[in-house]
Coordinates of C-alpha atoms in Angstrom, one line a residue:
M1199 CA 21.7 -14.7 36.6
V1200 CA 22.8 -11.8 34.4
M1201 CA 23.1 -12.5 30.7
V1202 CA 25.9 -10.6 28.8
S1203 CA 24.5 -9.6 25.4
M1204 CA 27.1 -9.3 22.7
N1205 CA 27.1 -6.8 20.0
H1206 CA 27.5 -8.0 16.4
V1207 CA 26.9 -7.0 12.8
S1208 CA 23.4 -6.9 11.4
T1209 CA 21.6 -10.0 10.2
S1210 CA 22.1 -9.2 6.6
M1211 CA 25.9 -8.9 7.1
L1212 CA 25.9 -12.1 9.1
R1213 CA 24.6 -13.9 6.0
W1214 CA 27.7 -12.9 4.1
V1215 CA 30.1 -13.7 7.0
R1216 CA 28.5 -17.2 7.3
L1217 CA 29.0 -17.7 3.5
A1218 CA 32.7 -16.7 3.9
F1219 CA 33.1 -19.4 6.6
L1220 CA 31.3 -21.9 4.4
A1221 CA 33.5 -21.1 1.4
Y1222 CA 36.6 -21.4 3.6
S1223 CA 35.5 -24.8 4.9
L1224 CA 34.7 -26.1 1.4
H1225 CA 38.3 -25.6 0.4
F1226 CA 39.3 -28.3 2.9
L1227 CA 37.0 -30.7 1.1
V1228 CA 38.6 -29.8 -2.2
A1229 CA 42.1 -30.3 -0.7
Y1230 CA 41.1 -33.7 0.8
G1231 CA 39.9 -34.8 -2.6
L1232 CA 43.1 -33.7 -4.2
F1233 CA 45.2 -35.6 -1.6
A1234 CA 43.0 -38.7 -1.6
F1235 CA 42.1 -39.3 -5.2
V1236 CA 44.7 -37.4 -7.3
L1237 CA 47.9 -37.7 -5.4
G1238 CA 47.0 -40.9 -3.7
K1239 CA 47.9 -39.6 -0.2
G1240 CA 44.7 -40.2 1.8
T1241 CA 46.3 -39.7 5.2
D1242 CA 49.1 -38.0 7.0
G1243 CA 51.5 -39.7 9.2
S1244 CA 49.0 -40.6 11.9
G1245 CA 46.5 -41.8 9.3
T1246 CA 43.6 -39.9 10.8
Y1247 CA 43.8 -36.1 10.3
I1248 CA 42.9 -35.6 6.6
P1249 CA 39.8 -37.9 6.7
L1250 CA 38.8 -36.2 9.9
I1251 CA 38.8 -32.8 8.2
G1252 CA 36.7 -34.2 5.3
L1253 CA 34.2 -35.7 7.7
L1254 CA 33.9 -32.4 9.6
V1255 CA 33.3 -30.5 6.4
V1256 CA 30.6 -33.0 5.3
I1257 CA 28.9 -32.7 8.7
Q1258 CA 29.2 -28.9 8.4
M1259 CA 27.5 -28.9 5.0
I1260 CA 24.5 -31.0 6.4
Y1261 CA 24.3 -28.6 9.3
E1262 CA 24.4 -25.5 7.1
A1263 CA 21.6 -26.8 4.9
F1264 CA 19.4 -27.6 7.9
A1265 CA 20.2 -24.3 9.6
Q1266 CA 19.4 -22.2 6.5
I1267 CA 16.0 -23.8 6.1
K1268 CA 14.9 -24.0 9.7
L1269 CA 17.0 -21.9 12.1
F1270 CA 18.8 -18.9 10.6
E1271 CA 15.9 -16.4 10.8
R1272 CA 15.4 -17.3 14.5
S1273 CA 19.1 -17.2 15.7
P1274 CA 21.3 -15.8 13.0
W1275 CA 24.2 -15.0 15.4
V1276 CA 24.2 -18.5 17.0
I1277 CA 24.1 -20.2 13.6
T1278 CA 27.0 -18.1 12.2
T1279 CA 29.0 -18.6 15.4
I1280 CA 28.7 -22.4 15.0
S1281 CA 29.8 -22.1 11.4
F1282 CA 32.8 -20.2 12.6
A1283 CA 33.5 -23.0 15.2
F1284 CA 33.5 -25.6 12.5
A1285 CA 36.0 -23.6 10.4
L1286 CA 38.2 -22.9 13.4
L1287 CA 38.4 -26.6 14.4
E1288 CA 39.2 -27.6 10.8
T1289 CA 42.0 -25.0 10.7
V1290 CA 43.5 -26.3 14.0
I1291 CA 43.6 -29.8 12.5
A1292 CA 45.1 -28.5 9.3
I1293 CA 47.9 -26.7 11.2
Q1294 CA 48.7 -30.0 12.8
I1295 CA 48.9 -31.7 9.5
T1296 CA 50.8 -29.1 7.5
T1297 CA 53.4 -27.9 10.1
S1298 CA 56.9 -28.2 8.8
T1299 CA 60.2 -26.5 9.2
Q1300 CA 58.8 -23.6 7.3
G1301 CA 55.7 -23.4 9.6
S1302 CA 52.2 -24.0 8.6
P1303 CA 50.4 -22.0 5.8
Y1304 CA 47.2 -22.4 7.8
Y1305 CA 48.3 -19.7 10.2
I1306 CA 47.2 -17.5 7.4
G1307 CA 43.8 -19.2 7.6
M1308 CA 43.9 -18.6 11.4
A1309 CA 44.6 -14.9 10.7
F1310 CA 41.6 -14.9 8.3
L1311 CA 39.3 -16.4 11.0
A1312 CA 40.6 -14.0 13.6
F1313 CA 39.8 -11.1 11.3
M1314 CA 36.3 -12.4 10.5
A1315 CA 35.6 -13.2 14.2
G1316 CA 35.4 -9.5 14.8
A1317 CA 32.0 -9.6 13.0
L1318 CA 30.6 -11.9 15.6
S1319 CA 31.9 -10.2 18.7
A1320 CA 34.8 -8.1 20.0
Y1321 CA 35.5 -11.0 22.5
I1322 CA 36.0 -13.9 20.1
A1323 CA 39.1 -12.7 18.2
P1324 CA 41.1 -12.0 21.4
G1325 CA 40.2 -15.5 22.5
I1326 CA 41.7 -17.0 19.4
I1327 CA 44.9 -14.8 19.9
F1328 CA 45.0 -16.0 23.5
L1329 CA 45.0 -19.7 22.3
L1330 CA 47.8 -19.0 19.8
L1331 CA 49.9 -17.3 22.4
I1332 CA 49.4 -20.2 24.9
G1333 CA 50.6 -22.6 22.2
L1334 CA 53.6 -20.4 21.4
A1335 CA 54.5 -20.2 25.1
M1336 CA 54.3 -24.0 25.4
R1337 CA 56.7 -24.3 22.5
I1338 CA 59.2 -21.9 24.1
A1339 CA 58.9 -23.8 27.4
G1340 CA 59.5 -27.0 25.7
L1341 CA 56.2 -28.5 26.7
Q1342 CA 55.2 -29.1 23.1
S1343 CA 57.2 -30.6 20.3
N1344 CA 56.8 -29.3 16.8
P1345 CA 59.0 -29.7 13.6
G1346 CA 58.4 -26.1 12.7
S1347 CA 60.7 -23.2 13.2
L1348 CA 60.0 -21.3 16.5
T1349 CA 60.8 -18.0 14.8
I1350 CA 58.4 -18.6 11.9
D1351 CA 55.6 -19.8 14.3
A1352 CA 56.1 -16.7 16.4
G1353 CA 56.0 -14.4 13.3
L1354 CA 52.8 -16.2 12.0
T1355 CA 51.2 -15.8 15.5
V1356 CA 52.0 -12.1 15.4
V1357 CA 50.3 -11.8 12.0
A1358 CA 47.2 -13.6 13.3
T1359 CA 47.2 -11.3 16.3
L1360 CA 47.3 -8.2 14.1
A1361 CA 44.6 -9.6 11.9
G1362 CA 42.4 -10.2 14.9
A1363 CA 43.0 -6.6 16.2
L1364 CA 42.3 -5.1 12.8
G1365 CA 39.1 -7.2 12.5
V1366 CA 37.7 -5.9 15.7
L1367 CA 38.4 -2.3 14.7
F1368 CA 36.9 -2.9 11.2
W1369 CA 33.7 -4.7 12.2
R1370 CA 32.9 -2.5 15.2
R1371 CA 31.7 0.2 12.9
Y1372 CA 28.8 -2.1 11.8
Y1373 CA 27.8 -3.4 15.2
V1374 CA 24.2 -3.4 16.2
S1375 CA 22.8 -4.2 19.6
P1376 CA 20.7 -7.4 20.1
E1377 CA 17.6 -5.2 20.4
D1378 CA 18.5 -3.4 17.2
A1379 CA 19.1 -6.7 15.5
K1380 CA 15.6 -7.9 16.5
S1381 CA 14.2 -4.6 15.4
S1382 CA 16.0 -4.9 12.1
G1383 CA 14.6 -8.4 11.6
L1384 CA 11.1 -7.2 12.4
T1385 CA 11.5 -4.3 10.1
S1386 CA 12.6 -6.6 7.4
K1387 CA 9.6 -8.8 7.9
L1388 CA 7.3 -5.8 7.9
R1389 CA 8.9 -4.5 4.8
Q1390 CA 8.3 -7.9 3.1
E1391 CA 4.7 -7.9 4.3
Q1392 CA 4.3 -4.3 3.1
L1393 CA 5.7 -5.3 -0.3
K1394 CA 3.2 -8.1 -0.6
S1395 CA 0.4 -5.7 0.5
N1396 CA 1.5 -3.1 -2.0
L1397 CA 1.5 -5.7 -4.8
I1398 CA -2.1 -6.7 -4.0
I1399 CA -3.3 -3.1 -3.6
D1400 CA -1.7 -2.1 -6.8
A1401 CA -3.1 -5.1 -8.7
I1402 CA -6.8 -4.8 -7.7
D1403 CA -9.3 -2.8 -9.8
D1404 CA -10.8 -1.0 -6.8
G1405 CA -9.5 2.4 -5.8
V1406 CA -7.8 2.4 -2.4
I1407 CA -7.1 5.6 -0.5
L1408 CA -5.6 5.9 3.0
V1409 CA -6.1 9.2 4.8
D1410 CA -4.3 10.0 8.1
A1411 CA -5.6 12.0 11.1
R1412 CA -4.8 15.3 9.4
K1413 CA -7.1 14.2 6.5
T1414 CA -4.2 14.0 4.1
I1415 CA -3.7 11.2 1.6
Q1416 CA -0.9 8.7 2.5
L1417 CA -1.8 5.8 0.2
F1418 CA -3.2 6.0 -3.3
N1419 CA -3.2 3.0 -5.6
P1420 CA -3.2 3.0 -9.5
A1421 CA -6.9 2.2 -9.7
A1422 CA -7.7 5.3 -7.7
S1423 CA -5.4 7.3 -10.0
L1424 CA -7.2 6.0 -13.0
M1425 CA -10.7 6.9 -11.7
T1426 CA -9.7 10.3 -10.2
G1427 CA -7.3 11.4 -13.0
W1428 CA -4.6 12.3 -10.4
K1429 CA -1.2 10.8 -10.5
V1430 CA -0.1 8.8 -7.5
D1431 CA 3.0 11.0 -6.7
E1432 CA 0.9 14.1 -7.0
V1433 CA -1.6 13.4 -4.3
I1434 CA 0.5 12.2 -1.3
N1435 CA 0.1 14.6 1.6
L1436 CA -2.7 16.5 -0.2
D1437 CA -6.1 17.0 1.5
Y1438 CA -8.4 14.2 0.3
K1439 CA -11.2 16.7 -0.5
S1440 CA -9.1 18.3 -3.2
V1441 CA -8.8 14.8 -4.9
L1442 CA -11.9 12.8 -4.1
K1443 CA -14.7 15.2 -4.9
L1444 CA -18.0 13.5 -4.2
V1445 CA -21.4 14.9 -5.4
D1446 CA -24.9 13.7 -5.1
D1447 CA -27.4 12.9 -8.0
K1448 CA -28.1 16.7 -8.3
A1449 CA -24.4 17.4 -8.8
Q1450 CA -24.2 19.1 -5.3
P1451 CA -21.0 18.5 -3.3
Y1452 CA -21.2 16.3 -0.3
N1453 CA -21.4 18.2 3.0
D1454 CA -19.8 16.8 6.2
D1455 CA -23.0 15.0 7.2
K1456 CA -22.9 13.0 4.0
D1457 CA -19.1 12.8 3.4
P1458 CA -17.9 9.2 4.2
F1459 CA -14.6 10.4 5.6
S1460 CA -16.1 13.0 7.9
Q1461 CA -18.7 10.5 9.1
V1462 CA -16.0 7.9 9.9
F1463 CA -13.9 10.4 11.9
S1464 CA -16.9 11.7 13.8
K1465 CA -18.7 8.3 14.4
A1466 CA -15.7 5.9 14.4
T1467 CA -17.7 3.4 12.5
A1468 CA -17.6 2.1 8.9
V1469 CA -19.7 4.0 6.3
H1470 CA -21.0 2.7 3.0
D1471 CA -22.5 4.7 0.1
N1472 CA -23.8 2.9 -2.9
N1473 CA -25.1 6.0 -4.7
A1474 CA -22.1 8.4 -4.8
T1475 CA -20.7 10.2 -7.8
L1476 CA -17.1 11.1 -8.2
K1477 CA -16.1 14.3 -10.1
N1478 CA -12.7 13.5 -11.4
R1479 CA -9.8 15.9 -12.4
D1480 CA -11.3 16.4 -15.9
D1481 CA -14.7 17.3 -14.4
K1482 CA -16.3 14.1 -15.6
N1483 CA -18.7 12.2 -13.4
V1484 CA -17.9 8.7 -12.4
S1485 CA -20.6 6.6 -10.6
I1486 CA -19.0 4.8 -7.7
T1487 CA -19.8 2.8 -4.6
I1488 CA -17.6 3.7 -1.7
S1489 CA -16.8 2.1 1.6
A1490 CA -14.8 3.9 4.4
S1491 CA -13.5 2.2 7.5
P1492 CA -11.7 3.6 10.6
L1493 CA -8.1 2.8 11.7
K1494 CA -7.9 3.0 15.5
D1495 CA -5.1 3.1 18.0
A1496 CA -4.9 1.2 21.3
Q1497 CA -7.2 3.8 23.0
D1498 CA -9.8 3.3 20.3
N1499 CA -9.1 6.8 18.8
V1500 CA -9.5 7.1 15.0
T1501 CA -6.0 7.7 13.5
G1502 CA -7.0 7.3 9.9
V1503 CA -9.5 6.1 7.3
I1504 CA -9.1 3.5 4.7
C1505 CA -11.4 4.0 1.7
I1506 CA -12.2 1.6 -1.1
F1507 CA -14.3 2.7 -4.0
R1508 CA -15.4 1.1 -7.3
D1509 CA -16.4 2.4 -10.7
V1510 CA -20.0 1.2 -11.3
S1511 CA -20.8 3.5 -14.2
Q1512 CA -21.6 0.7 -16.5
E1513 CA -23.8 -1.1 -13.9
R1514 CA -25.7 2.0 -13.2
T1515 CA -26.2 2.7 -16.9
E1516 CA -27.6 -0.8 -17.4
E1517 CA -29.8 -0.4 -14.3
K1518 CA -31.1 2.8 -15.6
R1519 CA -31.9 1.3 -18.9
S1520 CA -33.7 -1.6 -17.2
A1521 CA -35.6 0.7 -14.9
D1522 CA -36.6 2.9 -17.8
F1523 CA -37.9 -0.1 -19.7
V1524 CA -39.8 -1.4 -16.7
S1525 CA -41.2 2.1 -16.0
T1526 CA -42.3 2.6 -19.6
A1527 CA -43.7 -0.8 -20.0
S1528 CA -45.6 -0.6 -16.6
H1529 CA -47.0 2.8 -17.5
E1530 CA -48.1 1.7 -21.0
M1531 CA -49.6 -1.5 -19.8
R1532 CA -51.6 0.2 -17.0
T1533 CA -53.9 1.9 -19.5
P1534 CA -55.2 -1.3 -21.2
V1535 CA -55.4 -3.1 -17.9
A1536 CA -57.4 -0.3 -16.4
A1537 CA -59.7 -0.4 -19.4
I1538 CA -60.2 -4.1 -19.0
E1539 CA -60.8 -3.7 -15.3
G1540 CA -63.4 -1.0 -16.0
Y1541 CA -65.3 -3.0 -18.6
L1542 CA -65.3 -6.0 -16.2
A1543 CA -66.7 -3.8 -13.5
L1544 CA -69.5 -2.6 -15.8
A1545 CA -70.2 -6.2 -16.8
L1546 CA -70.6 -7.1 -13.1
N1547 CA -72.9 -4.1 -12.5
D1548 CA -76.6 -5.3 -12.4
R1549 CA -77.8 -1.9 -13.6
V1550 CA -75.7 -2.1 -16.8
S1551 CA -75.8 -5.8 -17.8
T1552 CA -77.6 -9.0 -17.1
I1553 CA -75.5 -12.2 -16.8
D1554 CA -76.2 -15.6 -15.4
S1555 CA -74.5 -16.9 -12.2
K1556 CA -71.9 -19.1 -13.9
A1557 CA -70.7 -16.2 -16.1
R1558 CA -70.6 -13.9 -13.1
D1559 CA -68.2 -16.3 -11.3
Y1560 CA -65.9 -16.2 -14.3
L1561 CA -66.1 -12.4 -14.5
V1562 CA -65.4 -12.0 -10.8
K1563 CA -62.3 -14.1 -11.1
A1564 CA -61.2 -12.2 -14.2
H1565 CA -61.8 -8.9 -12.4
E1566 CA -59.8 -10.0 -9.4
S1567 CA -56.9 -11.1 -11.6
T1568 CA -57.0 -7.8 -13.5
Q1569 CA -56.9 -5.9 -10.2
H1570 CA -53.9 -8.0 -9.1
L1571 CA -52.2 -7.3 -12.5
G1572 CA -52.8 -3.6 -12.0
R1573 CA -51.2 -3.7 -8.6
L1574 CA -48.2 -5.5 -10.0
F1575 CA -47.7 -2.8 -12.7
Q1576 CA -48.2 -0.1 -10.0
D1577 CA -45.6 -1.8 -7.7
L1578 CA -43.1 -2.1 -10.6
L1579 CA -43.6 1.5 -11.5
T1580 CA -43.2 2.6 -7.9
S1581 CA -40.1 0.5 -7.3
T1582 CA -38.3 1.8 -10.4
K1583 CA -39.1 5.4 -9.4
A1584 CA -37.8 4.6 -5.9
E1585 CA -34.6 3.3 -7.2
D1586 CA -33.8 6.2 -9.5
G1587 CA -35.0 8.9 -7.2
R1588 CA -38.1 9.9 -9.1
L1589 CA -40.5 8.9 -6.4
T1590 CA -43.1 11.6 -5.8
N1591 CA -42.4 13.2 -2.4
H1592 CA -44.0 16.2 -0.7
P1593 CA -42.9 16.3 2.9
T1594 CA -45.0 18.2 5.5
V1595 CA -45.1 18.3 9.3
I1596 CA -47.0 15.2 10.6
E1597 CA -48.1 14.8 14.2
M1598 CA -47.8 11.0 14.4
S1599 CA -50.1 10.4 17.4
E1600 CA -53.1 11.9 15.5
F1601 CA -52.0 10.5 12.2
T1602 CA -51.7 6.9 13.4
E1603 CA -55.0 7.0 15.1
K1604 CA -56.7 7.9 11.8
V1605 CA -54.7 5.2 10.0
V1606 CA -55.8 2.6 12.6
E1607 CA -59.5 3.4 12.1
D1608 CA -59.1 3.1 8.4
L1609 CA -57.3 -0.3 8.7
R1610 CA -59.4 -1.8 11.5
F1611 CA -62.1 -3.1 9.2
S1612 CA -59.7 -5.3 7.1
A1613 CA -58.5 -7.0 10.3
E1614 CA -62.0 -7.6 11.7
K1615 CA -63.2 -8.8 8.4
K1616 CA -60.8 -11.8 8.7
G1617 CA -61.8 -12.3 12.3
L1618 CA -58.6 -10.8 13.8
H1619 CA -58.5 -8.6 16.8
M1620 CA -56.8 -5.2 16.4
E1621 CA -55.0 -3.1 19.0
Y1622 CA -53.5 0.3 19.0
V1623 CA -50.8 0.9 21.7
M1624 CA -49.1 4.1 22.7
G1625 CA -45.6 2.9 23.8
T1626 CA -43.7 -0.2 22.8
P1627 CA -45.9 -3.2 22.1
G1628 CA -45.9 -5.8 24.9
G1629 CA -43.9 -3.5 27.1
N1630 CA -40.6 -4.4 25.3
S1631 CA -38.1 -1.6 25.0
V1632 CA -35.5 -1.6 22.2
N1633 CA -32.5 0.7 21.5
A1634 CA -33.1 3.3 18.8
S1635 CA -29.8 2.8 17.2
S1636 CA -30.2 -0.9 16.8
Q1637 CA -33.7 -2.3 17.2
A1638 CA -36.3 -0.1 18.9
V1639 CA -36.7 3.0 21.1
N1640 CA -36.4 3.1 24.9
S1641 CA -39.6 4.7 26.0
T1642 CA -42.1 4.9 28.8
K1643 CA -45.9 4.8 28.1
V1644 CA -47.3 8.3 27.7
I1645 CA -50.6 9.7 26.6
K1646 CA -50.8 11.4 23.2
P1647 CA -47.4 13.1 23.2
F1648 CA -46.6 15.4 20.3
Y1649 CA -44.5 13.2 18.0
Y1650 CA -43.6 15.4 15.0
V1651 CA -41.9 14.1 11.8
H1652 CA -41.2 15.8 8.5
A1653 CA -42.4 13.5 5.8
D1654 CA -45.0 12.9 3.1
A1655 CA -48.1 11.8 4.9
E1656 CA -49.3 9.7 1.9
R1657 CA -46.0 7.9 1.7
I1658 CA -45.9 7.1 5.4
R1659 CA -49.5 5.9 5.2
E1660 CA -48.5 3.7 2.2
V1661 CA -45.7 2.0 4.3
I1662 CA -47.9 1.4 7.4
T1663 CA -50.8 0.1 5.3
N1664 CA -48.4 -2.2 3.4
L1665 CA -47.0 -3.6 6.7
F1666 CA -50.5 -3.9 8.2
D1667 CA -51.9 -5.7 5.1
N1668 CA -49.0 -8.2 5.2
A1669 CA -49.7 -8.9 8.8
V1670 CA -53.4 -9.5 8.1
K1671 CA -52.6 -11.6 5.0
Y1672 CA -50.3 -14.0 6.9
T1673 CA -52.1 -14.2 10.2
E1674 CA -54.9 -16.8 10.4
S1675 CA -55.9 -16.0 14.0
G1676 CA -54.9 -13.7 16.9
T1677 CA -54.1 -10.0 17.1
I1678 CA -52.6 -7.3 15.0
T1679 CA -51.0 -4.6 17.1
L1680 CA -50.0 -1.2 15.8
G1681 CA -47.8 0.7 18.2
L1682 CA -46.3 4.1 18.5
T1683 CA -43.5 5.3 20.7
G1684 CA -40.4 7.5 20.7
N1685 CA -37.7 9.4 22.4
D1686 CA -36.1 12.8 21.9
E1687 CA -34.5 11.7 18.6
V1688 CA -36.6 9.0 17.1
I1689 CA -40.2 8.2 16.6
Q1690 CA -41.0 4.5 16.1
V1691 CA -44.0 2.8 14.6
S1692 CA -44.4 -1.0 15.0
V1693 CA -46.7 -3.5 13.5
H1694 CA -46.9 -6.8 15.4
D1695 CA -48.7 -10.0 14.4
T1696 CA -49.3 -13.4 15.8
G1697 CA -48.7 -15.2 12.4
P1698 CA -46.3 -18.0 11.6
G1699 CA -43.2 -15.9 11.8
I1700 CA -40.2 -15.7 9.4
P1701 CA -37.2 -18.0 9.4
A1702 CA -33.9 -16.4 10.6
A1703 CA -32.2 -17.1 7.3
D1704 CA -34.7 -15.0 5.4
L1705 CA -34.6 -11.9 7.7
P1706 CA -31.5 -10.2 6.1
H1707 CA -33.0 -10.5 2.6
L1708 CA -36.6 -9.5 3.4
F1709 CA -36.4 -5.9 2.1
Q1710 CA -34.6 -6.8 -1.1
K1711 CA -36.3 -6.4 -4.5
F1712 CA -38.4 -9.4 -5.5
Y1713 CA -37.5 -11.4 -2.5
R1714 CA -40.1 -13.7 -1.1
V1715 CA -39.9 -16.2 1.8
D1716 CA -40.1 -19.7 0.3
S1717 CA -42.8 -21.4 2.3
T1718 CA -46.1 -23.0 1.9
A1719 CA -47.9 -19.8 3.1
T1720 CA -46.1 -17.5 0.6
R1721 CA -46.8 -19.8 -2.3
T1722 CA -50.5 -20.0 -1.6
I1723 CA -50.8 -16.2 -0.8
G1724 CA -50.1 -14.0 -3.7
G1725 CA -47.5 -11.2 -3.8
T1726 CA -44.9 -9.5 -6.0
G1727 CA -42.0 -9.3 -3.6
L1728 CA -41.8 -5.6 -4.1
G1729 CA -43.9 -4.2 -1.2
L1730 CA -41.2 -4.4 1.5
F1731 CA -38.6 -3.1 -0.9
I1732 CA -40.8 0.0 -1.7
C1733 CA -41.3 0.5 2.1
R1734 CA -37.6 0.5 2.7
K1735 CA -37.0 3.0 -0.1
I1736 CA -39.7 5.3 1.2
I1737 CA -38.4 5.3 4.8
E1738 CA -34.9 5.9 3.6
L1739 CA -36.1 9.0 1.8
Y1740 CA -36.5 10.5 5.3
D1741 CA -33.3 9.2 6.8
G1742 CA -35.3 6.5 8.6
R1743 CA -34.8 2.8 9.1
I1744 CA -37.1 -0.2 8.8
W1745 CA -36.4 -3.8 10.0
V1746 CA -38.1 -6.8 11.4
D1747 CA -37.8 -9.1 14.5
S1748 CA -39.3 -12.5 14.0
K1749 CA -39.2 -16.1 15.2
V1750 CA -40.9 -19.0 13.6
G1751 CA -44.1 -19.8 15.5
E1752 CA -44.0 -16.6 17.5
G1753 CA -45.1 -14.0 15.0
S1754 CA -43.3 -11.0 13.6
T1755 CA -42.8 -7.3 14.5
F1756 CA -41.9 -4.7 11.8
Y1757 CA -40.4 -1.5 13.1
I1758 CA -40.1 1.9 11.5
N1759 CA -37.8 4.6 12.9
L1760 CA -38.2 8.2 11.7
P1761 CA -36.2 11.2 12.9
R1762 CA -38.2 13.3 15.3
I1763 CA -38.3 17.1 15.0
S1764 CA -38.8 19.3 18.0
N1765 CA -42.0 21.3 18.7
D1766 CA -40.2 24.6 17.8
K1767 CA -38.9 23.1 14.5
A1768 CA -42.4 21.8 13.7
K1769 CA -44.0 25.2 14.2
Q1770 CA -41.3 26.8 12.1
L1771 CA -41.9 24.4 9.2
Q1772 CA -45.7 24.7 9.5
A1773 CA -45.4 28.5 9.3
E1774 CA -43.2 28.1 6.2
E1775 CA -45.8 25.7 4.7
A1776 CA -48.6 28.1 5.4
V1777 CA -46.7 30.9 3.6
T1778 CA -46.0 28.6 0.6
I1779 CA -49.7 27.7 0.3
A1780 CA -50.8 31.2 0.6
S1781 CA -48.4 32.5 -2.0
P1782 CA -50.4 33.4 -5.2
T1783 CA -47.3 32.5 -7.4
T1784 CA -47.1 29.0 -6.1
T1785 CA -49.0 26.1 -7.5
V1786 CA -49.6 23.3 -5.1
T1787 CA -49.7 19.8 -6.5
N1788 CA -51.6 17.1 -4.6
P1789 CA -49.3 14.3 -3.6
S1790 CA -49.4 11.4 -5.9
T1791 CA -49.1 7.8 -4.8
S1792 CA -48.0 6.6 -8.2

């Protein structure tokens, strides 16, 4: 079955046409009230027509109210056509009521409806004219009696016919196809949604920038304007790099490897940077956090980037003040604590002093507490330096196979002292392979490959030692396994224990500052909650990653991923290090662990 689609005016114009039909129908209700209550003529000769018109108009009003709320947006043409049908029926009845020797004035109403029908379709107005001509032919043939003058009725029919023809000619200029009408409705809805979105985007305090595939700005909200110093109308279609100038903590511009937009376009994944600095139009630095996410098409191609950034200058200032206070306090308190620890050590030395056994127990406990306090101050100092970028760092080329073997020998005693077995495995522990980009590195077991990284050996030792000491601390029996594996891009160190494991709810927070798992074991075993935070900061210095896999009752495995450098790159860096050390104008400072 083929459906004939009718062209009509747009939805917005149909609203006005429907209102015109509604106003026309309402005048019947006014006329009915005038006849019934003012003139006291409630009916015509038949006693039915005038109340019938009033009833039709009341029904129409109820229908119009319901259609406006529930139906108009779905079928505007159908709703308007039904409104027209009501008005047409009321007019036909009115012609019957008012026809006299002078004709009926409601032929003018019929002319009005014929003209307005052209807005609904080019076929409706000719239909009305056809009905009028049929009625006129019946009058001429004597098949219909009517008190009106045949000449006047014929003249009024001609007027209605002309009005219908003019209506079709007039409204056709505004016709849209059904497909265009749907598109227009969709466009209107999208426009409304866009308006809502714009109101929200303009109202928020975060800067919002939309960059298209050409890397030009297409959206720029007032908050972004305030932070960058650029006006909204100035930046549209400008390259984002000329507006959003990002620099690091050394005031060096971001390169493509660090620029969030470039990373999103190349990797097609969201990028976050919590340490960026924006150089605004007035050359003032604004500390920001920035988050950039890709916009993709159906083929998963990146078509744009939406970027949200926030001014965190005040927060960073407060953090710096807090860090400076902690750093200064920790540094100043280390001196008296070190002195106390030294005097207690002398008191415990049999060659220096003589004390009874009871006093010795007290001094031993005091010495252990002082050592714990010293470690706390050291961790606080290290964590503040890690946060503000002042952590001492002297990277060199490290061959991880040889390096980890030495670390294992140094750590073995602490495990065996607690009665734990220690293993060193080349390859992934337990034979489990993990993906380098997510969890671990796919690898086959090999014998002493050359795994080169460029990092500070003391810092890497600090991280491995911290993870190993934690494993020993929380494992009552079983095995501690230190593993080394890698692929062409990543070198991975793992520390596995057979301890109680860590609840899944705690895993996402484990490397946060001062976070400790709330369990009986952690309450009985001391700790500052800073060790894993410091480990994360150190590994991030070398563009690495640290994480943990753990299940309660099955132990834990901590992983460290570090970028691997090739043999040729390692030789080149070693040669440069040798030249630097041999240079008489260069002073070499021993790496500090503080």
